[in-house]
Amino acid sequence: MQATDEQQQIIAHDRGPALVFAVAGAGKTTTMVKRIERLVREGVFGAKHILATSFSNATVQDIRQALNHYPYCAEVRVMTLHSLGLRILKRAAQKGYRSLGRLSEEGSSSDQIFYAVLSEARRERVGYGLELDTLDRADFMDYVSTCKANLSYADLAAANLPPQALNFASQALQPENLPWYLDLYQRFERKRQELGLITFDDMLLSAWEILMRYEDIVTELRGFYQSILVDEFQDVNLVQSELLDLISYPERNYMAIGDDDQTIYEWRGASPRFILGFAERYQAKTYLISDNFRSNNEHLLLANRVIEQNKARYPKRLSPTRGFGGKMRLYFHDDQEAMASSIAKDIKLALEQGLKPSDIAILLRIYAQSAPLEIAFLNFDVDYHIVGNVPFYKRPEAQYLLDYLELARLNTKLLAYEEELSASENALLSKAFNNIYHRPRRYISRELKDELLQVSLEGLALSSVLKYAADRETGKLKDELQDFAELIFYLSESLDKPALGVMWELEKRLKYLSYLRQFSGFAETGEAKAEGALAFIRFSARFGSANDFLTAIKELQMAYEMEISQTSQTKAAAKMAANEGIIITTAFRAKGLQWPFVIVPDCNKRFYPFDNENRERHEEERRLFYVAITRTRGRLDLHSNRFLDETPFLKGIDVNKLDNNLKEIAAYLSQDPYSLSTMQLINILRESHRHYLKRYLGQWWRVSETHQQALAKRLNTLFHCLQDQDLLYALGLDETAKEPWQSFSPEQSLEDFGDLSVYLPRKDGKRGHSKTSTRERPDMTAFYRGALVKHPRFGVGKLINLEETQQAVTVEFKGGMKKLSLKYSGLEPLN
């Protein structure tokens, strides 16, 4: 496809710093590749002196494949930022500045260090030894990765960095709920250096250190990489940003490409400040790609209305290219089960109508949301696969609760003095007990745990073993063992009772949800685990007794494990290629992807934003929601629980009305221009202006030239009549509303529209002016930034800002800015 005018400006950029804001679905990677091709073809830079990079391996692969079409670009250096870091480490090793260290498969180096550190810490009997038994490896490693991404050192003084590096590096802080993480991080780093290992994170951190220490390596790199292009720049973190800064100096033939509205990885160190501050930091020329080639007008209008509520962003709008015709709907349900059932039915119907399973994606905020959906899909026989996780009944937070029921079942058998446990039952007993004895923390040492387990394996009921152990202890440990014994005995006696009641009692005694929320290095991680456990508990309501629930889940797990064991990696890949199963994933993992049919469940405050208390993160949460709704190529279904607060990201936006409104305008635009009524023409003028369709109409509207000119003539005439009667502002219009129509035809038709004031909107739905009480406060959902409002004294204006207290607004009227009290001003929305 030929480059657009916006893309062509970027392709034509030769030298110097440049920043490209590219909206979702804008074809930014294609534009980047075309620029590289031109630079090489025209000899601006030699192919081997161009570096094209990104954080994402998938993005780098896309760039590499696109450049394969141009043989003369074969020498362009296309690599991830981690690969770049590794090259720097290898060069330093070649020069004898440091040993390279050993690097194995991604993750395995970290695992080797992690388990060595745990063993060492236990041998040294650290003060947090018992906590090591409950340590979530993934959570701790996320903490380490985030620290390194932010140049936060385990021991800054011991790093002995050069003075200039201290302008960026800092001492890592301990998490509020897990202060011992910092000590473990320091041990982790000492062990890593002792073993001579390089982790995935060290490829960047150590590379940055080398560039800060050794000027000759920096100079060498600058001579080699004379032009640098970075895709997905909104995802870079501090270490990546500073690494690129050092290499690009002083020529700054440095182009950053990305979309601040899609910065959704702040939890791992990314920040919109890097892309938003790029132009000022480097005095860069700024470009914009606003055309979206993925979604329809309906979806993009919603996306614009959502994201424009953010304050920390570059002002821009998604401009449609595909026209109208997309499907968009917001559905309301009584509960999660009803929502899941409705989604399953819709998917079943869509498949019957010809969609392939791989055409459908359900985008979650957290994986805990999948439980009711998976249940509904099992009921409706809908195949699915979860990308990046396992089914809800296989997740650790669910397995932990299940292990209590498993121990209770085995305990019941031993209490009844039945035959001895079989070898497989003893294996289950060992596995379950090892998983739960230290969660929540019970101050039971590993040595005592092994002793208790051994006695139970010899045929004595676990509840009795725990009680006997409690009798010989004192203090806190005695109480913990006594409570543990009583819990196992209670569960043994309750297996025939209703499952939901038993599961809630189990949670109550364990305070399990509170434990999951508290003992995590990241608040969101703990909350997500708690939501997963909560979903699993609620799922138990579908079964009769706790014993029935345990049996059913074990059958599901066995079926899943059998399928996995019988499916090789090759067969699994073939299954994916054959489009078997709809896709369930998170909005995080969906960035950069697209599907014909996208479903976003739980559009409620409980999930968007997920952390309601932390208002500082609400803009990031809104960006995540924006990413989710811009993944569709045709149909977007949003679902909400009617009894929970709707997401504030849709506040003031009537999704269904918006969709209907655009379909109405689409119908008007396709009709014979001479058949349109005055009111329909006013709606075209107003809505095409209000919904920012100027670029679409001028660049992408596909109707005959005769049709365009005929409609333009009538609209130009109407515009001038409204202008003459001083009604433009009252209808939400200004001078820019005529621009797209003048481009088609500057002429006017020979018709008289008469007195147009009768078409002014009124709140009661009738025509003409209406009065509003100055004491009546209007419906707040109609007020949002950019909304058109009407004041009895100042006329019609545009709402510029709504104070967080929602008591006052700033409105731009024809005569200037006014700050008004909502309670007394008589301001009302102009619908």
Short mmCIF file of N, CA, C and O in Angstrom, two decimals, residues 542-602:
data_model
loop_
_atom_site.label_atom_id
_atom_site.label_comp_id
_atom_site.label_asym_id
_atom_site.label_seq_id
_atom_site.Cartn_x
_atom_site.Cartn_y
_atom_site.Cartn_z
N ARG A 542 -21.51 -24.51 42.57
CA ARG A 542 -22.18 -25.29 41.52
C ARG A 542 -22.30 -26.77 41.89
O ARG A 542 -22.95 -27.53 41.18
N PHE A 543 -21.66 -27.17 43.00
CA PHE A 543 -21.62 -28.58 43.35
C PHE A 543 -22.38 -28.82 44.66
O PHE A 543 -22.65 -27.89 45.41
N GLY A 544 -22.69 -30.07 44.90
CA GLY A 544 -23.43 -30.40 46.11
C GLY A 544 -22.54 -30.28 47.32
O GLY A 544 -22.50 -29.26 48.00
N SER A 545 -21.78 -31.32 47.60
CA SER A 545 -20.94 -31.35 48.79
C SER A 545 -19.50 -30.96 48.46
O SER A 545 -19.10 -30.89 47.29
N ALA A 546 -18.73 -30.73 49.52
CA ALA A 546 -17.30 -30.45 49.34
C ALA A 546 -16.61 -31.64 48.69
O ALA A 546 -15.68 -31.47 47.88
N ASN A 547 -17.06 -32.84 49.04
CA ASN A 547 -16.49 -34.04 48.44
C ASN A 547 -16.79 -34.10 46.94
O ASN A 547 -15.92 -34.48 46.13
N ASP A 548 -18.02 -33.74 46.55
CA ASP A 548 -18.37 -33.69 45.13
C ASP A 548 -17.49 -32.68 44.39
O ASP A 548 -17.05 -32.92 43.27
N PHE A 549 -17.27 -31.54 45.04
CA PHE A 549 -16.45 -30.49 44.44
C PHE A 549 -15.02 -30.98 44.21
O PHE A 549 -14.45 -30.81 43.12
N LEU A 550 -14.45 -31.62 45.22
CA LEU A 550 -13.09 -32.15 45.10
C LEU A 550 -13.00 -33.17 43.98
O LEU A 550 -12.08 -33.13 43.15
N THR A 551 -13.97 -34.07 43.90
CA THR A 551 -13.97 -35.10 42.86
C THR A 551 -14.05 -34.48 41.47
O THR A 551 -13.31 -34.86 40.55
N ALA A 552 -14.95 -33.52 41.31
CA ALA A 552 -15.13 -32.88 40.00
C ALA A 552 -13.87 -32.15 39.54
O ALA A 552 -13.47 -32.24 38.37
N ILE A 553 -13.23 -31.43 40.44
CA ILE A 553 -12.02 -30.68 40.07
C ILE A 553 -10.89 -31.64 39.73
O ILE A 553 -10.14 -31.42 38.77
N LYS A 554 -10.75 -32.71 40.49
CA LYS A 554 -9.69 -33.68 40.20
C LYS A 554 -9.91 -34.32 38.83
O LYS A 554 -8.95 -34.59 38.10
N GLU A 555 -11.17 -34.54 38.48
CA GLU A 555 -11.46 -35.10 37.15
C GLU A 555 -11.08 -34.12 36.04
O GLU A 555 -10.52 -34.50 35.01
N LEU A 556 -11.38 -32.84 36.26
CA LEU A 556 -10.98 -31.81 35.30
C LEU A 556 -9.47 -31.75 35.16
O LEU A 556 -8.93 -31.67 34.05
N GLN A 557 -8.77 -31.80 36.29
CA GLN A 557 -7.31 -31.73 36.25
C GLN A 557 -6.71 -32.94 35.56
O GLN A 557 -5.76 -32.81 34.78
N MET A 558 -7.27 -34.09 35.82
CA MET A 558 -6.75 -35.31 35.19
C MET A 558 -6.96 -35.27 33.68
O MET A 558 -6.08 -35.65 32.91
N ALA A 559 -8.13 -34.78 33.26
CA ALA A 559 -8.41 -34.68 31.82
C ALA A 559 -7.45 -33.69 31.16
O ALA A 559 -6.94 -33.94 30.06
N TYR A 560 -7.18 -32.59 31.84
CA TYR A 560 -6.26 -31.59 31.30
C TYR A 560 -4.85 -32.15 31.19
O TYR A 560 -4.17 -32.00 30.17
N GLU A 561 -4.40 -32.83 32.25
CA GLU A 561 -3.04 -33.38 32.25
C GLU A 561 -2.90 -34.48 31.20
O GLU A 561 -1.85 -34.62 30.57
N MET A 562 -3.96 -35.27 31.00
CA MET A 562 -3.92 -36.32 29.99
C MET A 562 -3.79 -35.72 28.60
O MET A 562 -3.00 -36.19 27.77
N GLU A 563 -4.53 -34.63 28.36
CA GLU A 563 -4.46 -33.96 27.07
C GLU A 563 -3.06 -33.39 26.83
O GLU A 563 -2.50 -33.51 25.75
N ILE A 564 -2.48 -32.80 27.88
CA ILE A 564 -1.14 -32.23 27.76
C ILE A 564 -0.12 -33.32 27.49
O ILE A 564 0.76 -33.19 26.63
N SER A 565 -0.23 -34.43 28.23
CA SER A 565 0.76 -35.51 28.08
C SER A 565 0.68 -36.17 26.72
O SER A 565 1.67 -36.67 26.20
N GLN A 566 -0.52 -36.17 26.13
CA GLN A 566 -0.70 -36.81 24.83
C GLN A 566 -0.43 -35.87 23.67
O GLN A 566 -0.43 -36.27 22.52
N THR A 567 -0.20 -34.61 23.99
CA THR A 567 -0.01 -33.61 22.94
C THR A 567 1.42 -33.11 22.96
O THR A 567 1.83 -32.42 23.87
N SER A 568 2.18 -33.49 21.96
CA SER A 568 3.56 -33.01 21.86
C SER A 568 3.55 -31.55 21.46
O SER A 568 2.53 -30.99 21.07
N GLN A 569 4.71 -30.91 21.55
CA GLN A 569 4.81 -29.51 21.15
C GLN A 569 4.44 -29.34 19.68
O GLN A 569 3.80 -28.37 19.30
N THR A 570 4.84 -30.30 18.87
CA THR A 570 4.51 -30.22 17.44
C THR A 570 3.01 -30.30 17.23
O THR A 570 2.43 -29.52 16.46
N LYS A 571 2.37 -31.21 17.96
CA LYS A 571 0.92 -31.35 17.83
C LYS A 571 0.21 -30.12 18.38
O LYS A 571 -0.81 -29.68 17.85
N ALA A 572 0.76 -29.55 19.44
CA ALA A 572 0.16 -28.35 20.02
C ALA A 572 0.21 -27.20 19.03
O ALA A 572 -0.75 -26.45 18.88
N ALA A 573 1.34 -27.08 18.34
CA ALA A 573 1.47 -26.02 17.33
C ALA A 573 0.49 -26.25 16.19
O ALA A 573 -0.13 -25.31 15.68
N ALA A 574 0.32 -27.52 15.81
CA ALA A 574 -0.62 -27.84 14.74
C ALA A 574 -2.06 -27.54 15.16
O ALA A 574 -2.86 -27.05 14.37
N LYS A 575 -2.34 -27.77 16.44
CA LYS A 575 -3.67 -27.48 16.96
C LYS A 575 -3.96 -25.99 16.89
O LYS A 575 -5.05 -25.56 16.51
N MET A 576 -2.95 -25.19 17.24
CA MET A 576 -3.11 -23.74 17.15
C MET A 576 -3.33 -23.32 15.71
O MET A 576 -4.18 -22.48 15.41
N ALA A 577 -2.53 -23.89 14.79
CA ALA A 577 -2.64 -23.53 13.38
C ALA A 577 -3.99 -23.93 12.81
O ALA A 577 -4.50 -23.30 11.88
N ALA A 578 -4.57 -24.97 13.37
CA ALA A 578 -5.87 -25.45 12.88
C ALA A 578 -7.02 -24.66 13.49
O ALA A 578 -8.18 -24.99 13.28
N ASN A 579 -6.70 -23.63 14.23
CA ASN A 579 -7.70 -22.73 14.80
C ASN A 579 -8.63 -23.42 15.80
O ASN A 579 -9.81 -23.13 15.86
N GLU A 580 -8.07 -24.36 16.54
CA GLU A 580 -8.88 -25.07 17.52
C GLU A 580 -8.89 -24.29 18.84
O GLU A 580 -7.90 -24.24 19.54
N GLY A 581 -9.99 -23.70 19.16
CA GLY A 581 -10.13 -23.01 20.43
C GLY A 581 -10.04 -21.51 20.32
O GLY A 581 -9.12 -20.96 19.72
N ILE A 582 -11.02 -20.85 20.92
CA ILE A 582 -10.97 -19.39 20.98
C ILE A 582 -9.85 -18.98 21.94
O ILE A 582 -9.40 -19.77 22.76
N ILE A 583 -9.43 -17.75 21.86
CA ILE A 583 -8.29 -17.27 22.61
C ILE A 583 -8.76 -16.52 23.86
O ILE A 583 -9.59 -15.62 23.77
N ILE A 584 -8.22 -16.91 25.00
CA ILE A 584 -8.42 -16.16 26.24
C ILE A 584 -7.05 -15.66 26.67
O ILE A 584 -6.13 -16.46 26.87
N THR A 585 -6.91 -14.38 26.79
CA THR A 585 -5.63 -13.81 27.22
C THR A 585 -5.90 -12.49 27.93
O THR A 585 -7.06 -12.12 28.15
N THR A 586 -4.84 -11.80 28.32
CA THR A 586 -5.01 -10.52 29.00
C THR A 586 -4.78 -9.37 28.02
O THR A 586 -4.15 -9.54 26.97
N ALA A 587 -5.27 -8.22 28.39
CA ALA A 587 -5.05 -7.03 27.56
C ALA A 587 -3.57 -6.72 27.45
O ALA A 587 -3.11 -6.20 26.42
N PHE A 588 -2.79 -7.06 28.47
CA PHE A 588 -1.34 -6.86 28.41
C PHE A 588 -0.73 -7.64 27.26
O PHE A 588 0.08 -7.13 26.49
N ARG A 589 -1.11 -8.91 27.16
CA ARG A 589 -0.53 -9.77 26.13
C ARG A 589 -1.11 -9.50 24.75
O ARG A 589 -0.57 -9.95 23.75
N ALA A 590 -2.20 -8.76 24.69
CA ALA A 590 -2.88 -8.52 23.41
C ALA A 590 -2.28 -7.35 22.64
O ALA A 590 -2.57 -7.19 21.45
N LYS A 591 -1.45 -6.54 23.29
CA LYS A 591 -0.91 -5.36 22.61
C LYS A 591 -0.13 -5.78 21.37
O LYS A 591 0.69 -6.68 21.41
N GLY A 592 -0.43 -5.11 20.26
CA GLY A 592 0.21 -5.44 18.99
C GLY A 592 -0.54 -6.48 18.18
O GLY A 592 -0.20 -6.73 17.03
N LEU A 593 -1.58 -7.09 18.78
CA LEU A 593 -2.35 -8.12 18.10
C LEU A 593 -3.73 -7.59 17.72
O LEU A 593 -4.14 -6.52 18.15
N GLN A 594 -4.43 -8.37 16.91
CA GLN A 594 -5.76 -7.95 16.46
C GLN A 594 -6.59 -9.17 16.08
O GLN A 594 -6.05 -10.20 15.68
N TRP A 595 -7.91 -9.03 16.20
CA TRP A 595 -8.83 -10.12 15.89
C TRP A 595 -10.11 -9.54 15.28
O TRP A 595 -10.50 -8.40 15.61
N PRO A 596 -10.81 -10.30 14.47
CA PRO A 596 -12.10 -9.84 13.93
C PRO A 596 -13.16 -9.62 15.01
O PRO A 596 -14.03 -8.77 14.87
N PHE A 597 -13.09 -10.40 16.09
CA PHE A 597 -14.11 -10.33 17.13
C PHE A 597 -13.40 -10.29 18.48
O PHE A 597 -12.71 -11.23 18.86
N VAL A 598 -13.56 -9.18 19.18
CA VAL A 598 -12.92 -8.99 20.48
C VAL A 598 -13.99 -8.82 21.55
O VAL A 598 -14.95 -8.06 21.37
N ILE A 599 -13.81 -9.51 22.67
CA ILE A 599 -14.74 -9.45 23.80
C ILE A 599 -13.98 -8.97 25.02
O ILE A 599 -12.92 -9.50 25.36
N VAL A 600 -14.53 -7.94 25.66
CA VAL A 600 -13.92 -7.42 26.90
C VAL A 600 -14.95 -7.58 28.02
O VAL A 600 -15.90 -6.81 28.10
N PRO A 601 -14.78 -8.58 28.88
CA PRO A 601 -15.73 -8.77 29.99
C PRO A 601 -15.41 -7.88 31.18
O PRO A 601 -14.33 -7.29 31.27
N ASP A 602 -16.36 -7.78 32.08
CA ASP A 602 -16.17 -7.09 33.37
C ASP A 602 -15.72 -5.65 33.21
O ASP A 602 -14.71 -5.23 33.80
#
